[in-house]
Coordinates of C-alpha atoms in Angstrom, one line a residue:
M149 CA 14.0 -87.3 -94.9
P150 CA 11.4 -84.3 -93.6
E151 CA 8.0 -85.2 -93.1
M152 CA 5.7 -82.9 -95.1
A153 CA 3.4 -80.4 -94.0
K154 CA -0.1 -81.9 -93.8
G155 CA -2.8 -79.6 -95.4
Y156 CA -6.3 -78.8 -94.9
W157 CA -10.3 -77.7 -96.0
I158 CA -11.2 -74.8 -93.4
V159 CA -14.6 -74.3 -94.0
R160 CA -17.6 -71.9 -92.7
V161 CA -20.8 -72.8 -94.1
D162 CA -24.3 -71.4 -94.0
V163 CA -27.2 -73.9 -94.8
S164 CA -30.1 -72.5 -96.5
D165 CA -31.2 -76.4 -97.5
A166 CA -31.0 -79.0 -95.5
E167 CA -31.4 -81.6 -97.9
A168 CA -29.0 -80.3 -100.9
Y169 CA -27.0 -80.2 -98.0
K170 CA -27.2 -83.7 -96.6
A171 CA -26.4 -85.2 -100.2
Y172 CA -23.5 -83.2 -100.3
A173 CA -22.5 -84.6 -96.8
A174 CA -23.3 -88.3 -97.7
A175 CA -21.4 -87.8 -101.0
N176 CA -18.5 -86.5 -99.7
G177 CA -16.8 -88.7 -97.5
A178 CA -15.3 -91.0 -101.2
A179 CA -13.4 -87.9 -102.2
F180 CA -12.1 -87.4 -98.9
A181 CA -11.0 -91.0 -98.0
R182 CA -9.3 -91.4 -101.7
F183 CA -7.5 -88.6 -101.2
G184 CA -6.6 -89.3 -97.1
G185 CA -9.1 -86.6 -95.5
R186 CA -10.5 -86.8 -92.2
F187 CA -12.5 -84.5 -90.2
L188 CA -11.0 -82.9 -87.0
V189 CA -14.2 -80.5 -86.9
R190 CA -17.4 -81.0 -87.9
G191 CA -20.3 -78.6 -86.8
G192 CA -20.1 -78.8 -82.9
A193 CA -20.2 -76.2 -80.6
F194 CA -18.2 -72.6 -81.4
E195 CA -18.1 -69.2 -80.2
A196 CA -16.9 -66.4 -82.4
V197 CA -14.8 -64.4 -80.5
A198 CA -13.8 -62.1 -83.5
G199 CA -14.7 -61.3 -86.6
Q200 CA -18.2 -62.8 -88.6
A201 CA -19.1 -66.7 -88.2
R202 CA -21.5 -69.0 -90.2
A203 CA -23.4 -71.8 -89.0
R204 CA -21.1 -74.7 -89.0
N205 CA -17.7 -74.7 -89.0
V206 CA -15.8 -78.3 -90.7
I207 CA -11.9 -78.6 -90.7
V208 CA -10.5 -81.5 -93.1
E209 CA -6.6 -82.7 -92.4
F210 CA -5.0 -84.5 -95.7
P211 CA -1.1 -86.2 -96.1
S212 CA -0.5 -83.4 -97.8
Y213 CA -1.3 -79.8 -99.4
E214 CA -0.9 -81.2 -102.3
D215 CA -3.9 -83.8 -101.7
A216 CA -5.7 -81.0 -100.4
L217 CA -5.9 -79.5 -103.8
A218 CA -6.2 -82.3 -105.3
C219 CA -9.1 -83.2 -103.4
W220 CA -10.7 -80.0 -104.4
H221 CA -10.3 -80.3 -108.0
S222 CA -11.0 -84.1 -108.2
D223 CA -13.9 -84.9 -110.3
L224 CA -15.2 -87.0 -107.4
Y225 CA -14.9 -84.2 -104.7
Q226 CA -16.9 -81.7 -107.4
S227 CA -19.7 -84.3 -108.3
A228 CA -20.2 -84.2 -104.6
R229 CA -20.3 -80.8 -104.2
A230 CA -22.9 -80.4 -107.6
L231 CA -25.4 -81.6 -105.4
Q232 CA -25.6 -78.7 -103.5
K233 CA -27.3 -77.0 -106.2
G234 CA -26.8 -73.7 -104.6
G235 CA -28.0 -75.3 -100.8
A236 CA -25.4 -73.7 -98.5
E237 CA -23.2 -70.4 -98.8
A238 CA -19.3 -71.1 -97.5
D239 CA -15.7 -69.8 -97.4
I240 CA -13.4 -72.6 -98.3
L241 CA -9.5 -72.1 -97.3
V242 CA -7.3 -75.2 -98.9
I243 CA -4.2 -74.2 -96.3
E244 CA -1.0 -75.7 -95.5
G245 CA -0.2 -76.9 -92.4
Y246 CA 2.7 -74.9 -90.2
D247 CA 5.7 -77.9 -89.5
G248 CA 8.3 -75.6 -88.0
P249 CA 9.5 -74.8 -84.6
Q250 CA 7.1 -73.9 -81.8
P251 CA 7.4 -71.2 -79.3
V252 CA 9.2 -71.9 -75.9
V253 CA 8.0 -71.2 -72.8
S254 CA 11.1 -70.5 -70.0
E255 CA 8.1 -69.6 -67.1
P256 CA 4.3 -70.3 -66.8
A257 CA 2.4 -67.3 -68.1
P258 CA 0.8 -65.1 -65.8
T259 CA -3.0 -66.3 -64.7
P260 CA -5.5 -63.3 -65.7
G261 CA -6.8 -61.6 -63.5
A262 CA -4.3 -63.0 -60.6
A263 CA -3.2 -60.4 -58.6
S264 CA 1.3 -59.4 -58.2
E265 CA 2.9 -59.9 -55.9

């Protein structure tokens, strides 16, 4: 039986109230744990190479898209989210991962800036 594609939260955040955001961050782990979520990205260095950036980025992986959605809609997560009390503005996507074939490279890609022969 084929494995289901994983689910993800892709979150971009600007924090305006650090204390409210800390309370939220301390409480959201229980919901993530209940639905099998784990952090792949939680802050860290980044460079916005196109488009608008926010100050903080988070990616949470779940066993399935359904688990990712169930976590978002759960009372446990919504209770944690309420602790922010407007302390952050965020763009949040719940998205299904891709589980299909990947591109095949038959020869190495050219190195940028390398002289051609």
